Coordinates of C-alpha atoms and ligand atoms in Angstrom, one line a residue:
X5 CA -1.2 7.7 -7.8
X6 CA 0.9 7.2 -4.6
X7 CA 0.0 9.5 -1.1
X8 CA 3.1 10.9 -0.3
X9 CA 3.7 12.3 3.8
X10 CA 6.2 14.6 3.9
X11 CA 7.7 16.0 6.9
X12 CA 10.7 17.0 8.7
X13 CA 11.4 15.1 11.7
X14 CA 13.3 15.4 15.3
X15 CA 13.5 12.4 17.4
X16 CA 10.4 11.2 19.4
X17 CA 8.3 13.3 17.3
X18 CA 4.6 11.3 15.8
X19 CA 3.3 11.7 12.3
X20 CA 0.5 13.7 12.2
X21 CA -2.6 12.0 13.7
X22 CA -0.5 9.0 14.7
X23 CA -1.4 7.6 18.2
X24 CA 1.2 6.7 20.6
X25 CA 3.0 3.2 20.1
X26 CA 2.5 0.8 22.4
X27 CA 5.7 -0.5 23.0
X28 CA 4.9 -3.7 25.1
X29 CA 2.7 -4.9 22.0
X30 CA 6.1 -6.4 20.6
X31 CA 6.9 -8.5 23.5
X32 CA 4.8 -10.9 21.4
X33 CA 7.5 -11.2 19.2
X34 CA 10.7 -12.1 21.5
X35 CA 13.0 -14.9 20.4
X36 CA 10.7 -15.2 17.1
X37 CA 13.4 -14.2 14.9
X38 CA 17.2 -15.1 14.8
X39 CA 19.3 -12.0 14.4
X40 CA 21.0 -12.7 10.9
X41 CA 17.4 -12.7 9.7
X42 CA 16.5 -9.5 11.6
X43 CA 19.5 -7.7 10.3
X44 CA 18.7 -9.2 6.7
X45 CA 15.4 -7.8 6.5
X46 CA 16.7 -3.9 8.1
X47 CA 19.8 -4.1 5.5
X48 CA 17.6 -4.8 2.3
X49 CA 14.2 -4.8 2.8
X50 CA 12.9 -2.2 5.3
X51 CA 16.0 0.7 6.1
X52 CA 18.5 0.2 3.2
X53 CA 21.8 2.0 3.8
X54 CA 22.2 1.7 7.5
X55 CA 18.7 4.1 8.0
X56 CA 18.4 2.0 11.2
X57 CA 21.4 2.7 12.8
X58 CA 20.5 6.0 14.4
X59 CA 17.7 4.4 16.4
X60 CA 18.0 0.8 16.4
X61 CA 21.5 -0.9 18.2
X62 CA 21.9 -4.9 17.3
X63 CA 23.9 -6.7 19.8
X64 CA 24.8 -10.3 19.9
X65 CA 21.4 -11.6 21.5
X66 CA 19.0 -8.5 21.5
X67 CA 18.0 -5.1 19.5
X68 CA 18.1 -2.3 21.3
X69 CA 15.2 0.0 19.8
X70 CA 14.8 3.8 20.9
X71 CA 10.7 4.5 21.8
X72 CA 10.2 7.5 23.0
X73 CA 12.6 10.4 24.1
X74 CA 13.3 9.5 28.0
X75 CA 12.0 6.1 28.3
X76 CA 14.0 2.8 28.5
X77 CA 14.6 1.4 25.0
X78 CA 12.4 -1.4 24.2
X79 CA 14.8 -4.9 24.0
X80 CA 14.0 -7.7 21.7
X81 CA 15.8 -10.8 21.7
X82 CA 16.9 -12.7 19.1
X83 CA 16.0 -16.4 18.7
X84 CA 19.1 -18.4 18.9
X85 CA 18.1 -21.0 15.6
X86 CA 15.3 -21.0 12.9
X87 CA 14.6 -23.9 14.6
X88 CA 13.9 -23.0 18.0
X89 CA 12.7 -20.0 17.3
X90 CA 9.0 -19.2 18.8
X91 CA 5.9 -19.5 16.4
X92 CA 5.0 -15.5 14.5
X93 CA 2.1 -14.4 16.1
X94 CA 0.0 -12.3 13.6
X95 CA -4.0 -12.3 12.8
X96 CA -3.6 -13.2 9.2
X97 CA -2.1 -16.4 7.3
X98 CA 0.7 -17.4 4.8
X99 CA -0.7 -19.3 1.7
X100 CA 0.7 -22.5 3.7
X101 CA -1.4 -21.7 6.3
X102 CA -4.6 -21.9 4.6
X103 CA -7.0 -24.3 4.9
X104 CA -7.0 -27.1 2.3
X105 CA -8.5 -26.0 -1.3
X106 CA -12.2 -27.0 -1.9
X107 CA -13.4 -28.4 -5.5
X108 CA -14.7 -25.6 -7.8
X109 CA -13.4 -23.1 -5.0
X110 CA -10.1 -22.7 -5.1
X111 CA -9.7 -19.7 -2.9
X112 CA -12.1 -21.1 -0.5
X113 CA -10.9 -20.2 3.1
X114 CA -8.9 -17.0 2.0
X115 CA -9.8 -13.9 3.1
X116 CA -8.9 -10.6 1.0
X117 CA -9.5 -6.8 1.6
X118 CA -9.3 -4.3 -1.4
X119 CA -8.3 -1.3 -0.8
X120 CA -10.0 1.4 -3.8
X121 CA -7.3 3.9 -3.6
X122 CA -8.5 7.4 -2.7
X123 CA -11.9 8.6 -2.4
X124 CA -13.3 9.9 -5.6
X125 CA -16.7 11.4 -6.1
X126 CA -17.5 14.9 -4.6
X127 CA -13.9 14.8 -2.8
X128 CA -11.5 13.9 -6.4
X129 CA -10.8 17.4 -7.2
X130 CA -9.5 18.1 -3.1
X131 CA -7.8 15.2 -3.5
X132 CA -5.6 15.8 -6.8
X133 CA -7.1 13.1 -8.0
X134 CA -8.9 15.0 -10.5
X135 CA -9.0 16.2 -14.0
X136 CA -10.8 17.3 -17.0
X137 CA -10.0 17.5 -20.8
X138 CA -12.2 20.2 -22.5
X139 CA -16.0 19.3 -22.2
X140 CA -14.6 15.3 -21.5
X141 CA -15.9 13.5 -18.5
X142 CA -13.4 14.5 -15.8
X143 CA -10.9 11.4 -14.6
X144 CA -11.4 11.0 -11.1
X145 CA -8.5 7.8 -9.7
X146 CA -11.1 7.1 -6.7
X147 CA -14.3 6.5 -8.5
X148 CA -11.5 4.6 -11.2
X149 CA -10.3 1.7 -8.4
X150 CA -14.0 1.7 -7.2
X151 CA -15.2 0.2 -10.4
X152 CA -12.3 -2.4 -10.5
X153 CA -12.4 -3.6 -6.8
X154 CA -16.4 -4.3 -7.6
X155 CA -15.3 -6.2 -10.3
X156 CA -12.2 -7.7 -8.6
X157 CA -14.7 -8.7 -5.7
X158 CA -17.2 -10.2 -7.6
X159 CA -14.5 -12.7 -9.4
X160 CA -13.1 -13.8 -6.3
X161 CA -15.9 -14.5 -4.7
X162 CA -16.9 -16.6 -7.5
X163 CA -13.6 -18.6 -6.8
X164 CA -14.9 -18.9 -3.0
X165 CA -12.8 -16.0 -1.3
X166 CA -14.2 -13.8 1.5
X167 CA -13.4 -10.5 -0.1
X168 CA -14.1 -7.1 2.1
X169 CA -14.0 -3.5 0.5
X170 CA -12.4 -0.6 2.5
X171 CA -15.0 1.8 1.7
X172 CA -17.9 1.2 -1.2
X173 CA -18.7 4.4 -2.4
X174 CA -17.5 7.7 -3.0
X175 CA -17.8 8.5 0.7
X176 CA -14.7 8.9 3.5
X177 CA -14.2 6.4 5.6
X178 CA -13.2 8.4 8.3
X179 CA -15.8 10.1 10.7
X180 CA -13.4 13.0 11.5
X181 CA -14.4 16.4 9.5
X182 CA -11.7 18.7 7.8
X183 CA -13.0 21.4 11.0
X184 CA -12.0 19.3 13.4
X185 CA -8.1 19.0 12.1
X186 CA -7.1 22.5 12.8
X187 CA -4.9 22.4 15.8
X188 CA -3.1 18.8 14.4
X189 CA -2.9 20.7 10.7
X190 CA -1.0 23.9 12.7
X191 CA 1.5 21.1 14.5
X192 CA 2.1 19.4 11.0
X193 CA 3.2 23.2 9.2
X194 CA 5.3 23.7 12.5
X195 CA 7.0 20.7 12.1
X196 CA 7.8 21.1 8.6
X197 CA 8.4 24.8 9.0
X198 CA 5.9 25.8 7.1
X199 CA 4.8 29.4 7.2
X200 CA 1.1 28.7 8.8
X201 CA -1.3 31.4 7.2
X202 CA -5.2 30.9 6.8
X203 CA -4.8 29.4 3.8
X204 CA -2.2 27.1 4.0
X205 CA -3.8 25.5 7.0
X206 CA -6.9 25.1 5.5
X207 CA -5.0 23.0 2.7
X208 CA -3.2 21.0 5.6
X209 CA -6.5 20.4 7.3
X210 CA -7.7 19.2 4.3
X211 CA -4.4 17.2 3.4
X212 CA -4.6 15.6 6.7
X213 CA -8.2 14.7 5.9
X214 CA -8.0 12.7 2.8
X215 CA -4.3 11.4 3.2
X216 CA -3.9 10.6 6.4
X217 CA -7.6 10.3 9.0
X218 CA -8.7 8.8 5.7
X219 CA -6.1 6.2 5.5
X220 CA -5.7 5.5 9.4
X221 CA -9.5 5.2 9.4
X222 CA -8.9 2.2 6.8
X223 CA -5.9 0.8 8.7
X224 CA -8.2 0.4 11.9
X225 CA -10.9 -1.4 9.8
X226 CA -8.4 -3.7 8.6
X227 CA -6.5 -4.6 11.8
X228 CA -9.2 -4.6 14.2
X229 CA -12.4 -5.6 12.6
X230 CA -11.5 -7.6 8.8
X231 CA -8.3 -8.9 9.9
X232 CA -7.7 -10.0 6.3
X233 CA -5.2 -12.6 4.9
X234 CA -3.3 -10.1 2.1
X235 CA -4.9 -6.5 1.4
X236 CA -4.9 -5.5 -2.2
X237 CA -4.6 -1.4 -3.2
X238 CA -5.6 -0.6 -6.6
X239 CA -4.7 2.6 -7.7
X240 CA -3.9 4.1 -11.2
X241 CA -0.8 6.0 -12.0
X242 CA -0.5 8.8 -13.7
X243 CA 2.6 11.1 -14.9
X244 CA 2.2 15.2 -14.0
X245 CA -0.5 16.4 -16.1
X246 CA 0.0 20.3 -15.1
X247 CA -3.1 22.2 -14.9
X248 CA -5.8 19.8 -13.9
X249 CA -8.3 21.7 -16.2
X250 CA -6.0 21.7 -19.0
X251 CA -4.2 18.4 -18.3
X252 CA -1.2 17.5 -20.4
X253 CA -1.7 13.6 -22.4
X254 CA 1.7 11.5 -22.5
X255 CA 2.7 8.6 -24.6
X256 CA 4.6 7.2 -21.5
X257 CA 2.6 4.3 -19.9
X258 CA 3.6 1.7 -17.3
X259 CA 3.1 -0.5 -14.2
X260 CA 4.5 -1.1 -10.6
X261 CA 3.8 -2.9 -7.9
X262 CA 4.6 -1.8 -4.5
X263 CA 5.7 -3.6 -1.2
X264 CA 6.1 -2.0 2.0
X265 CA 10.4 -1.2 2.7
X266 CA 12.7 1.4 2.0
X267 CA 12.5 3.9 5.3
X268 CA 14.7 6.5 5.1
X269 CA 16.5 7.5 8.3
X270 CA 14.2 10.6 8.8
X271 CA 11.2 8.2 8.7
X272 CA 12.8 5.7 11.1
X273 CA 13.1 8.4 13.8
X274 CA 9.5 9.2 14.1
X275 CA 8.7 6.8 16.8
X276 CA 5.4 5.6 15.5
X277 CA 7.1 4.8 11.6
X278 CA 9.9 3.3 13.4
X279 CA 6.9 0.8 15.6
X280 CA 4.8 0.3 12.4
X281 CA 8.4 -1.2 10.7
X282 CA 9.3 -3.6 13.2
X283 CA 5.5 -4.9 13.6
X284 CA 5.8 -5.8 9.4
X285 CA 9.5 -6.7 10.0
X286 CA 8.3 -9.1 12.8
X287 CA 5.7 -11.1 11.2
X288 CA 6.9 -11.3 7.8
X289 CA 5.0 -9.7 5.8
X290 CA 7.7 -9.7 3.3
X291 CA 7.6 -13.0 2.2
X292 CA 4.2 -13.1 1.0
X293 CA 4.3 -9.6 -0.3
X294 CA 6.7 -10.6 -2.7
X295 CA 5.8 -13.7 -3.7
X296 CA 2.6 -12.5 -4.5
X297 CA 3.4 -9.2 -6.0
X298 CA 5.6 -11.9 -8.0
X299 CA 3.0 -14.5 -9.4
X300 CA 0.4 -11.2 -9.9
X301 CA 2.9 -9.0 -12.0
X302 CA 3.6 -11.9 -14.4
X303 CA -0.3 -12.1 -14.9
X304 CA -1.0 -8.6 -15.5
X305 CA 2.3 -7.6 -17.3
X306 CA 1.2 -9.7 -20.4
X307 CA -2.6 -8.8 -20.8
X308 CA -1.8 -5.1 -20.8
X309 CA 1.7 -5.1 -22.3
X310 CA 2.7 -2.3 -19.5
X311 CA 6.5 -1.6 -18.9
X312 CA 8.1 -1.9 -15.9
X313 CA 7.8 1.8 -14.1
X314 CA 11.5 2.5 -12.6
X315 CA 12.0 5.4 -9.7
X316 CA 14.6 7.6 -10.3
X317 CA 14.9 8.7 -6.8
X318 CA 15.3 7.1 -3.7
X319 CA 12.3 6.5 -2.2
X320 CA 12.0 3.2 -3.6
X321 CA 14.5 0.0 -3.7
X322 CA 14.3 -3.4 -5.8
X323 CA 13.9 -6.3 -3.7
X324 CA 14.8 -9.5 -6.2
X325 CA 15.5 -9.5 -9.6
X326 CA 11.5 -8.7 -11.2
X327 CA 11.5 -5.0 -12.5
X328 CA 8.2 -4.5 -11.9
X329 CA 8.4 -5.0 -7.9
X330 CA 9.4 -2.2 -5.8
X331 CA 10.0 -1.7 -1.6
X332 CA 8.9 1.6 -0.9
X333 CA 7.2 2.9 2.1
X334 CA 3.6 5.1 2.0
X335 CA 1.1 5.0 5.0
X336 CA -1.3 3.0 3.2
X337 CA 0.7 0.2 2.6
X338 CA 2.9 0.5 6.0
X339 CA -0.2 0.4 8.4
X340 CA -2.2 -2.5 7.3
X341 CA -0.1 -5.1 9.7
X342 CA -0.9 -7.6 7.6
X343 CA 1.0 -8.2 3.6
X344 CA -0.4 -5.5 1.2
X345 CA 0.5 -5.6 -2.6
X346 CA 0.2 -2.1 -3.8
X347 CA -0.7 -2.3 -7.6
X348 CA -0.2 1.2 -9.7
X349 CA -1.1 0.2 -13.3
X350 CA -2.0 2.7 -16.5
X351 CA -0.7 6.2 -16.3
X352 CA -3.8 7.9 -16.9
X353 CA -3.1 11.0 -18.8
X354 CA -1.3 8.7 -21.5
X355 CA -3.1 9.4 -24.8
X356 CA -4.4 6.0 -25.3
X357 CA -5.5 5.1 -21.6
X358 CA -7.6 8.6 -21.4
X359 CA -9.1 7.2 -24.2
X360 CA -10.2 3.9 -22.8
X361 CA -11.2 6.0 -19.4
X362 CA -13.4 7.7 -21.9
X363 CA -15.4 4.9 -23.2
X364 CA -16.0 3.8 -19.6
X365 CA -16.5 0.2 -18.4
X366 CA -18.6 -2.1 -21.4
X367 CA -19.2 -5.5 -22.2
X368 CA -17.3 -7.6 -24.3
X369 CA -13.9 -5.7 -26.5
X370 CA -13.5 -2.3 -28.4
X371 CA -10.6 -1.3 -30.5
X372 CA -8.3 1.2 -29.2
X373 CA -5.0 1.9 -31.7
X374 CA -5.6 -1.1 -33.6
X375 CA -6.4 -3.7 -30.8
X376 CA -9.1 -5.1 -29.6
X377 CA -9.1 -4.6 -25.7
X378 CA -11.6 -5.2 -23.0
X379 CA -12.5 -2.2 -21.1
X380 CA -9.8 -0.9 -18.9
X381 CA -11.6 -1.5 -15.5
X382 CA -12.1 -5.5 -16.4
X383 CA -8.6 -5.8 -18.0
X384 CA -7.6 -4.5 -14.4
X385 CA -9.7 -7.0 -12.3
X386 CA -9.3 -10.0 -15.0
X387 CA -5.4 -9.9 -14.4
X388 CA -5.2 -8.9 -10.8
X389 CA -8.4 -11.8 -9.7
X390 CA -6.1 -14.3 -12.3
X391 CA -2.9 -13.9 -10.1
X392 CA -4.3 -13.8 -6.9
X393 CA -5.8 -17.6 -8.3
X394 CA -2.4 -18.6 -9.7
X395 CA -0.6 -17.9 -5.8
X396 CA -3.1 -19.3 -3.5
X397 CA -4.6 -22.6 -6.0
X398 CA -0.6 -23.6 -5.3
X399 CA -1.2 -24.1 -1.5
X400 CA 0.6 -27.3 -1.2
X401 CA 4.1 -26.3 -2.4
Ligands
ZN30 ZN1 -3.5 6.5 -6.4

């Protein structure tokens, strides 16, 4: 399931727990893109509909970009050619980039994070990531994409990758404690004019724990210290199951992929969404996010014979013509600087996947409604481990 951060917004204004951008970090990237590409990538990748155009002014050689409220805005200049324009400067690397393949390695030289979405264990149920069918094992997503990135890890090493896990238990990542969020949780109800009694900021502290320190936490370890190639999130879906401890089962069942785009205008003006944007903008993440989300979704639409999810709303947009691949923009995917594929497979609370969750992860295949199937968690990392192979064993092309 998807982490959602809502909030109203005024201009200048951080999302909760967000540090202050450092505007001068995108010097790095002046005269590295021309403006037709620039404008290409605001108009249908990352702020559809003109979301840019309250904050962002494109002139004939530069962007104008507001920072914050009272300060110069920060000037980027356009490269006048693809040709001359300066090299990208970024920590990770395209698949062209990559060292040559090595035999009986083929994804020697990459480096991948997984991402297990969510916590799980003692923190699932203050998570909503939690639930329980009569005297069932409860479903708990966290502990869920923890048994498929151990899996997913131990395949790609085998095909020579350096694969690092975000967390690899049922712990937080985060050293902050839900005590220490008070004040920021009393800031975040003002902001979204929220009435702030006791309980409801007990819930933000705790909301601001798991969804956001959590995730920023993760973001740090990825930028600063793994500096990874492509960073994978597994998550599972799920449609609403109402009561958690009398959960309703679906027949709906489906699978998405998720790249990091569609900002709405609100989101562009807080200053440190707006930064985070250009810094994927910049270095073209795009073009690997797709491309891998691409080669990936063909790999894993097949083995699990999963429809293509489609939003309904806004929040998300199509980027090319593959139904399964959406632009849409969460802090999880938005944060890691370098390409993230966001992969939401199996709603869980459909009848037949509960059922699978239910036997757990075994050996070999089991029958579930008349087919024989591996266990869902192996299914998962089998498909996922099989495109990631199919992109990067092509490094030549
Ligand atoms: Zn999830």
């Amino acid at each position: 399931m998807i982490l959602l951060l809502i909030a109203s917004s005024a201009f200048g204004v951080l999302t909760p727990l967000a540090p202050q951008p450092d505007w001068s970090r995108l010097n790095a990237f002046q005269e590295t893109i021309t403006r037709r590409d620039f404008l290409a990538l605001l108009d249908k990748v990352y702020a559809p509909g003109g979301a840019w155009k309250e904050t962002i002014t494109v002139e004939d050689t530069a962007a104008h970009v507001m920072t914050q409220p009272g300060a110069p805005p920060f000037l980027l200049s356009f490269a006048i050619s693809r040709e001359t324009a300066k090299s990208i400067p970024r920590y990770w690397r395209s698949r062209l980039q990559l060292p040559p393949e090595e035999p009986n390695r083929p994804l020697a030289g990459l480096r991948i994070a997984l991402d297990p979405g969510h916590i799980g264990g003692y923190w699932a149920k203050m998570e909503e990531r939690w639930f329980q069918l009569g005297d069932a094992p409860p479903v708990t997503e966290g502990d869920m994409t923890l048994t498929v990135a151990q899996h997913l890890a131990s395949r790609l090493e085998k095909l020579g990758a350096e694969v690092f896990l975000t967390r690899s238990g049922s712990a937080p990542a985060t050293p902050l404690l839900i005590g220490q969020l008070g004040t920021a949780a009393t800031e975040s109800l003002v902001n979204q004019a929220i009435p702030g009694d006791q309980a409801a900021g007990k819930k933000e502290s705790e909301r601001l724990f798991y969804r956001v320190a959590e995730i920023r936490r993760r973001a740090t370890l990825v930028n600063q210290v793994l500096r990874p190639d492509i960073v994978i999130c597994l998550h599972f879906n799920a449609e609403g199951w109402g009561d958690p401890g009398k959960p309703e089962l679906v027949e709906q069942n489906h699978l998405h992929f998720l790249i990091t785009g569609a900002l709405s205008p609100q989101e562009i003006s807080y200053e440190d969404q707006r930064f985070d944007m250009l810094v994927k903008l910049l270095n073209r993440s795009f073009l690997e996010e797709v491309a891998l989300a691409n080669v990936i979704s063909r790999r894993m639409s097949a083995p699990t014979g999963l429809p293509p999810f489609a939003y309904r709303t806004g929040a998300a947009i199509r980027v090319n013509a593959n139904p399964y691949v959406w632009a849409r923009n969460l802090l999880a995917n938005r944060l890691f600087a370098c390409p993230v594929v966001y992969i939401e497979p199996y709603v869980m609370n459909n009848r037949l996947v509960f059922e699978r969750i239910q036997a757990g992860d075994y050996d070999g295949l089991r029958e579930f409604g008349g087919v024989m199937r591996q266990s869902i968690y192996r299914e998962y990392a089998d498909a996922v481990a099989e495109g990631i192979l199919a992109y990067y064993s092509r490094r030549s092309l």
